[in-house]
Every structure is written in structure tokens, then in C-alpha cells.
CSV table of C-alpha atoms in Angstrom, one decimal:
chain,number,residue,atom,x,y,z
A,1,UNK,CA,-0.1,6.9,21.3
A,2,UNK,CA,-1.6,10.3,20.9
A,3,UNK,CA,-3.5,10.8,17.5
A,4,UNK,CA,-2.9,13.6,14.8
A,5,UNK,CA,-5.1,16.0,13.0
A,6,UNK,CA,-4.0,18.1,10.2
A,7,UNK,CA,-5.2,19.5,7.1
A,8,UNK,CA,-5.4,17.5,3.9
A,9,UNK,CA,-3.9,19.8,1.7
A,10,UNK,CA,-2.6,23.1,1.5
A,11,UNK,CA,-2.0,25.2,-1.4
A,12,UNK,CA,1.1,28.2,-1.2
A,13,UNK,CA,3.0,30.0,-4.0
A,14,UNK,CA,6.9,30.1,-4.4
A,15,UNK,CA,8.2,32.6,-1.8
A,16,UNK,CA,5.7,32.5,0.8
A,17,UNK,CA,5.7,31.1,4.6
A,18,UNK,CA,3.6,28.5,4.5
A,19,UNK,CA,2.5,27.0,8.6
A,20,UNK,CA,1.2,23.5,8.3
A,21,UNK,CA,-0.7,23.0,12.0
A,22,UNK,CA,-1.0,19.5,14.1
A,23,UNK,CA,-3.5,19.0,16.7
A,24,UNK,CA,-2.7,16.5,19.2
A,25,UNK,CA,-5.5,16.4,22.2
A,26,UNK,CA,-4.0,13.6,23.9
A,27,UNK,CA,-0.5,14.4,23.5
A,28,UNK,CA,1.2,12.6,26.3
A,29,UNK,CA,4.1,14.2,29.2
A,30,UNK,CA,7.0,11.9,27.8
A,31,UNK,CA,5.9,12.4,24.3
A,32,UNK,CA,7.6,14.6,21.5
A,33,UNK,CA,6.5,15.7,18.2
A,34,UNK,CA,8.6,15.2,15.1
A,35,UNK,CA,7.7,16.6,11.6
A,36,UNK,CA,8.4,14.4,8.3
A,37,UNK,CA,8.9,15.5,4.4
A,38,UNK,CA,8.1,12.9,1.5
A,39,UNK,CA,8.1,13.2,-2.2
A,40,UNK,CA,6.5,11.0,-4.4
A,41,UNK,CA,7.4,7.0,-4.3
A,42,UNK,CA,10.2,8.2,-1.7
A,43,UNK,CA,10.7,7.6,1.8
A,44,UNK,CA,9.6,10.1,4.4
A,45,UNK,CA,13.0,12.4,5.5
A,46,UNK,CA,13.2,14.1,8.8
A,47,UNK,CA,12.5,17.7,9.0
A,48,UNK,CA,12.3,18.9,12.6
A,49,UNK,CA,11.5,17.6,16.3
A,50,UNK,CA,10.7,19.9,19.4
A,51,UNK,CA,9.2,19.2,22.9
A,52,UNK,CA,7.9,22.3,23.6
A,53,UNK,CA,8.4,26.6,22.9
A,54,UNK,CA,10.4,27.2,19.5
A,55,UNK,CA,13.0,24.2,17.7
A,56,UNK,CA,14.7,25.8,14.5
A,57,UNK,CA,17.1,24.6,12.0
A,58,UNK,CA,18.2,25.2,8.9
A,59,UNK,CA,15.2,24.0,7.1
A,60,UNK,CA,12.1,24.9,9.3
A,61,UNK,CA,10.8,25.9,12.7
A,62,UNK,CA,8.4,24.2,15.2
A,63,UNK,CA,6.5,26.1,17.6
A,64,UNK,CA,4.6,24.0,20.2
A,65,UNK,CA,2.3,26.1,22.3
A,66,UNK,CA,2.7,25.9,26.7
A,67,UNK,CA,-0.6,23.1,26.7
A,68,UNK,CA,1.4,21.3,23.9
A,69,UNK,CA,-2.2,20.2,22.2
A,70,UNK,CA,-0.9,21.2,18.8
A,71,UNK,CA,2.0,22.4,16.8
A,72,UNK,CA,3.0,24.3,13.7
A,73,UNK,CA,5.5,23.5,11.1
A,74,UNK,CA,6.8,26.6,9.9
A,75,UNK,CA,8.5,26.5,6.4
A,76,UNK,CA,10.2,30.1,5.0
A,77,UNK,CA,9.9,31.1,1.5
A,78,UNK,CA,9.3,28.0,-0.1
A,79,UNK,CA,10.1,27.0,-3.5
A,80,UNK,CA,8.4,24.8,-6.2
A,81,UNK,CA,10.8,21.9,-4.7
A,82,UNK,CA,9.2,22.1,-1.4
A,83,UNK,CA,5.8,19.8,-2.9
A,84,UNK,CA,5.6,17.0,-0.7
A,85,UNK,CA,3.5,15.4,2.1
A,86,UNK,CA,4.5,16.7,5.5
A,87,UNK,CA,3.6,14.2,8.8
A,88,UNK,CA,3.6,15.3,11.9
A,89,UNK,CA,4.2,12.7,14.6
A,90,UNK,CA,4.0,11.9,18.5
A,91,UNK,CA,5.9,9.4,19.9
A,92,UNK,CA,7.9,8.7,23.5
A,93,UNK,CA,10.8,6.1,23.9
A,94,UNK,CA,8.6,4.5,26.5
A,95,UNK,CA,6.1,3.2,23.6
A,96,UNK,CA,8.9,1.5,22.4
A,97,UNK,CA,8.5,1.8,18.7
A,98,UNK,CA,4.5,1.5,17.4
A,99,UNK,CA,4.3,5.1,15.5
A,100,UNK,CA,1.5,6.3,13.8
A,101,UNK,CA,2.0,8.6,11.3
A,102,UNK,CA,-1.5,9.8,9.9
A,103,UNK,CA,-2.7,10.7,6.7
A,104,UNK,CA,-0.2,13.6,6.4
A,105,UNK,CA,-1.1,17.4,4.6
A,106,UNK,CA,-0.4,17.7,1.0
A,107,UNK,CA,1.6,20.8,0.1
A,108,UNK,CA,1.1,22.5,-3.3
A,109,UNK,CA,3.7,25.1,-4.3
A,110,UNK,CA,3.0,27.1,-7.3
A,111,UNK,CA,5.0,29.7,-9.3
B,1,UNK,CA,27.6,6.0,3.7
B,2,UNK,CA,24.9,5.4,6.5
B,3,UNK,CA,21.7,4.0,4.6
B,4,UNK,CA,18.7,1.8,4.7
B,5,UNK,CA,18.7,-0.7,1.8
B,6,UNK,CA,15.3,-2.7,0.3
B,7,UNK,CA,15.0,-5.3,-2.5
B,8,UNK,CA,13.7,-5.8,-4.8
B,9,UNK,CA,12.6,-2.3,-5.1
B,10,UNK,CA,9.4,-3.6,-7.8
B,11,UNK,CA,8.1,-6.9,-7.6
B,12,UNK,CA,4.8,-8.2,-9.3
B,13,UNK,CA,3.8,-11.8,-8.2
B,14,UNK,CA,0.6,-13.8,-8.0
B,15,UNK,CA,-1.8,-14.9,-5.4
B,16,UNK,CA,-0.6,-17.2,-3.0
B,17,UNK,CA,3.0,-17.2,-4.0
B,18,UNK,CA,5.0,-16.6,-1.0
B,19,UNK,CA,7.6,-13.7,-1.0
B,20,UNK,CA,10.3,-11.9,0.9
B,21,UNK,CA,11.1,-8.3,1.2
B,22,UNK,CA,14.8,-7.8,2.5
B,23,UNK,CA,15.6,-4.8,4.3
B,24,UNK,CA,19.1,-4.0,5.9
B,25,UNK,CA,20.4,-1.1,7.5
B,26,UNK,CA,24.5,0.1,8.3
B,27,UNK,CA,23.8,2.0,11.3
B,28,UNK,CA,23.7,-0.4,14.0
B,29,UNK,CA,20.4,0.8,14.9
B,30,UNK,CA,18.4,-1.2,17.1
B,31,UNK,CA,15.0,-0.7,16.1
B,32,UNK,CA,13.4,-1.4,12.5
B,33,UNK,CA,10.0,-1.3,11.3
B,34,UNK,CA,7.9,-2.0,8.4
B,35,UNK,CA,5.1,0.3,6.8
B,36,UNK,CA,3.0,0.2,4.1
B,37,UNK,CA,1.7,3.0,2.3
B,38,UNK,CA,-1.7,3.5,0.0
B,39,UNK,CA,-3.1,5.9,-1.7
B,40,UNK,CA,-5.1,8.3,0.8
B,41,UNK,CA,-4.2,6.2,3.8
B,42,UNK,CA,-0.3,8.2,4.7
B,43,UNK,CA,1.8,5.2,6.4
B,44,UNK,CA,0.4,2.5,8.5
B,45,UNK,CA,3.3,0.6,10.3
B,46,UNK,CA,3.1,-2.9,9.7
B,47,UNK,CA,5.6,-4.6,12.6
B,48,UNK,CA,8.3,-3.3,14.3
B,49,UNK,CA,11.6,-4.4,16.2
B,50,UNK,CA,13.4,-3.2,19.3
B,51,UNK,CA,16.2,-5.5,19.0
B,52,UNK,CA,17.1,-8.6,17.6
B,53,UNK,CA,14.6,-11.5,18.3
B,54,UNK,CA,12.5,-8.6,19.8
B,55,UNK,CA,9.7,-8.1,17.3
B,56,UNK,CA,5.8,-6.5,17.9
B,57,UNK,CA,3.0,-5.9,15.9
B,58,UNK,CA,1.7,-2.4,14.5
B,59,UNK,CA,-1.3,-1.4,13.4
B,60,UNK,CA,-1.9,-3.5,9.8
B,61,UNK,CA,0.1,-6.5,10.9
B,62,UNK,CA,-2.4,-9.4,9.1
B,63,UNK,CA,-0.5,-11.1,6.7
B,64,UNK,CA,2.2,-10.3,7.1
B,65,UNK,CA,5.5,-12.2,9.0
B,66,UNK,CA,9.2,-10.8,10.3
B,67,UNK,CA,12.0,-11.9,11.7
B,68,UNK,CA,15.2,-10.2,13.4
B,69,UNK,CA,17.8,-12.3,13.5
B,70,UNK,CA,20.5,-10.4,13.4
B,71,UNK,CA,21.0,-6.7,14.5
B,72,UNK,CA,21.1,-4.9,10.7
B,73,UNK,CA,18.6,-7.3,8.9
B,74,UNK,CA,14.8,-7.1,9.4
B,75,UNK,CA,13.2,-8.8,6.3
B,76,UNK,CA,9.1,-8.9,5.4
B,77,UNK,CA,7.4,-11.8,4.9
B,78,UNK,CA,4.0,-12.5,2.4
B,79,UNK,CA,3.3,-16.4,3.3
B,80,UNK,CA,0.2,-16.3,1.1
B,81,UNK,CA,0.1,-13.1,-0.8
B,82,UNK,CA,-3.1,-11.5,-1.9
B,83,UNK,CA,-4.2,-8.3,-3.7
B,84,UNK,CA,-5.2,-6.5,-1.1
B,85,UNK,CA,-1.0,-6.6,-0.1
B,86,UNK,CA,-0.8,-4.5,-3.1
B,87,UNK,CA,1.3,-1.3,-1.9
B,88,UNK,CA,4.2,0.7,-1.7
B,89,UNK,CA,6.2,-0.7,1.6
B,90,UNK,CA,9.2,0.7,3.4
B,91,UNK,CA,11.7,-0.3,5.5
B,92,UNK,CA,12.8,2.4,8.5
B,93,UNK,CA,15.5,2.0,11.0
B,94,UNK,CA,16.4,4.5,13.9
B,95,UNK,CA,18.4,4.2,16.7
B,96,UNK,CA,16.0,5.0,19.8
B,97,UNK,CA,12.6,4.3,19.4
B,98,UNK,CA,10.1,6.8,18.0
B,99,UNK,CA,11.1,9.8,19.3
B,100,UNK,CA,14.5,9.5,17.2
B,101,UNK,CA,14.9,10.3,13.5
B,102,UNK,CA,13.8,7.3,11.2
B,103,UNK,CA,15.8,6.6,8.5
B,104,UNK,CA,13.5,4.9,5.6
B,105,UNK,CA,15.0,2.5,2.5
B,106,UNK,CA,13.8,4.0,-0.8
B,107,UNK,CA,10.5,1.6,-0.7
B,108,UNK,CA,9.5,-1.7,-2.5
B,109,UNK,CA,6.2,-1.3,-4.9
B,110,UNK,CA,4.8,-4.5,-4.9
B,111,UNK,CA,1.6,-5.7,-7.2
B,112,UNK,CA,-0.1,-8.9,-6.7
B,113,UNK,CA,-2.2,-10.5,-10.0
């Protein structure tokens, strides 16, 4: 399983993009990377996945440059609510289940 | 509604005395998992299952028993509890392997005196 870096915390102010990067070295062919949200004493939620280029939805974007060794979570104008933990993950079906998710990057919205 | 379910959702016990942690999920997923989370340390998976009576370890897996008997049930298992099992655990279902969304039960905070 191919191991994440990413910051420890991150500090933004209501309205802002905020980017929350991922470096994964040894990031894997079948592998994809999938970004996680959790609030205090809740379970993580799922925000966005992507294999490579540009994944968007209604909540974020992912951009995962051509050598796929990192990845950016990409959250528009955020708001106070958006203080959580954000994970950033790489898994393949082919390693079955073991996931590791890291220590996560703490994000600090103020108004 | 489609949901992961844990219980008890706060537990306090004593050394030694052996407990269970239910988790159950409506989504006919077939693989379940089990972290634990502590302060500064994010999520560490505890064990996992790919289908019933299919079970593995993660990486914090000392301690710590499971059992998949049936397809929605995946319960964790403290024989001899100790302080150091002191956390915030959850339960996470999806439906095909890692690369698929997780869907996690609203955690058990358990505290061992």
C-alpha cells in the first residue's frame, strides 16, 4: 500500500479556496486516490475519488498530476462548516481491503 | 435508509473484562472493517473482512478479535481489555474493497479503568 504525506494543518478564512496536497511516491498502477472529511467524534464521509487529470463534483475537485506522485484536494469558498480533518487515501481492489489512512491535515476556517 | 449501525456508542469497563462492540450494516456490502482512532495518530485499521468467514488483520490488530458470520454483522472483540484499548473505534462497510466509498457507523468511545 502506497504511503501518504500531507500537511498537519492548514489555516484558511471563510470564502477562500483552500488546496490541501498528498504526496504519494509509491503510488501504485491499479491504485486510486480517494479524499475523506471528518468532524469531531464523527465518522470520516467521502468527499471525492479520481485516478488521474481532474474528478469534480459538487463539493470539491481533485487534480492528480500525469506521474500521479501527489494530488490536490481542491475546496471553493469555504465556510466556517468546512473545519474538519481531510484524509487522503490510496488503495486498489487487488489489496483487498487493508487501508491506511494517515494522520490526516487539519483544516481551520476562520471568519 | 442505508447506514452503518455501532453499540454501544460509550462504554467504560475495567481491565480484563471482556467486551463486544456490535457493528451491522444494511447495504449488503461485502467488506467491513474496524479502526481505531487516537489523538494525533488519524485512523489505524484494526481488522478487516472481504466476505463472510473471510477476515485479515490490519495494521493495530493485537488485542483485538472478529468474527463474520453473517454477511451484515461484523462485531469487535476485547477478550482481556486494557487501557491502552482506550479509543474512539469505528465500524466502516463498503461494497468493493478500498477503492470504493466507505461508509463508517457513528463510532464507539470506549474507556478502560
Amino acid at each position: 500500500l502506497a504511503k501518504t504525506t500531507q500537511p498537519i494543518s492548514m489555516d484558511s478564512y471563510e470564502g477562500q479556496e483552500v488546496n490541501i496536497t498528498c504526496s504519494h511516491n509509491n503510488i501504485a498502477t491499479n491504485d486510486y486516490i480517494t479524499w475523506y472529511q471528518q468532524f469531531p467524534s464523527q465518522g470520516p464521509r467521502f468527499i471525492i475519488q479520481g485516478y488521474k487529470t481532474k474528478v469534480t463534483n459538487e463539493v470539491a475537485s481533485l487534480f492528480i498530476p500525469a506521474d500521479r506522485k501527489s494530488s490536490t484536494l481542491s475546496l471553493p469558498r469555504v465556510s466556517l462548516s468546512d473545519t474538519a480533518v481531510y484524509y487522503c487515501l490510496v488503495g486498489d481492489v487487488t489489496g483487498g481491503f487493508k487501508t491506511i489512512f494517515g494522520a490526516g491535515t487539519r483544516l481551520f476556517v476562520k471568519a | 435508509e442505508a447506514q452503518v449501525t455501532q453499540n454501544p456508542r460509550y462504554l467504560i469497563t475495567v481491565t480484563g473484562k471482556k467486551l463486544t462492540v456490535t457493528c451491522s450494516q444494511n447495504m449488503n456490502h461485502e467488506y467491513m472493517s474496524w479502526y481505531r482512532q487516537d489523538p494525533g495518530l488519524g485512523l489505524r485499521q484494526i481488522y478487516y473482512s472481504m466476505n463472510v468467514e473471510v477476515t485479515d488483520k490490519g495494521d493495530v490488530p493485537e488485542g483485538y478479535k472478529v468474527s463474520r458470520k453473517e454477511k451484515r454483522n461484523f462485531p469487535l472483540i476485547l477478550e482481556s481489555p486494557s487501557p491502552n484499548q482506550t479509543s474512539l473505534y469505528f465500524c466502516a462497510s463498503t461494497l468493493q474493497g478500498s477503492t470504493d466509498t466507505q461508509y463508517f457507523g457513528p463510532g464507539t468511545r470506549l474507556t478502560v479503568l
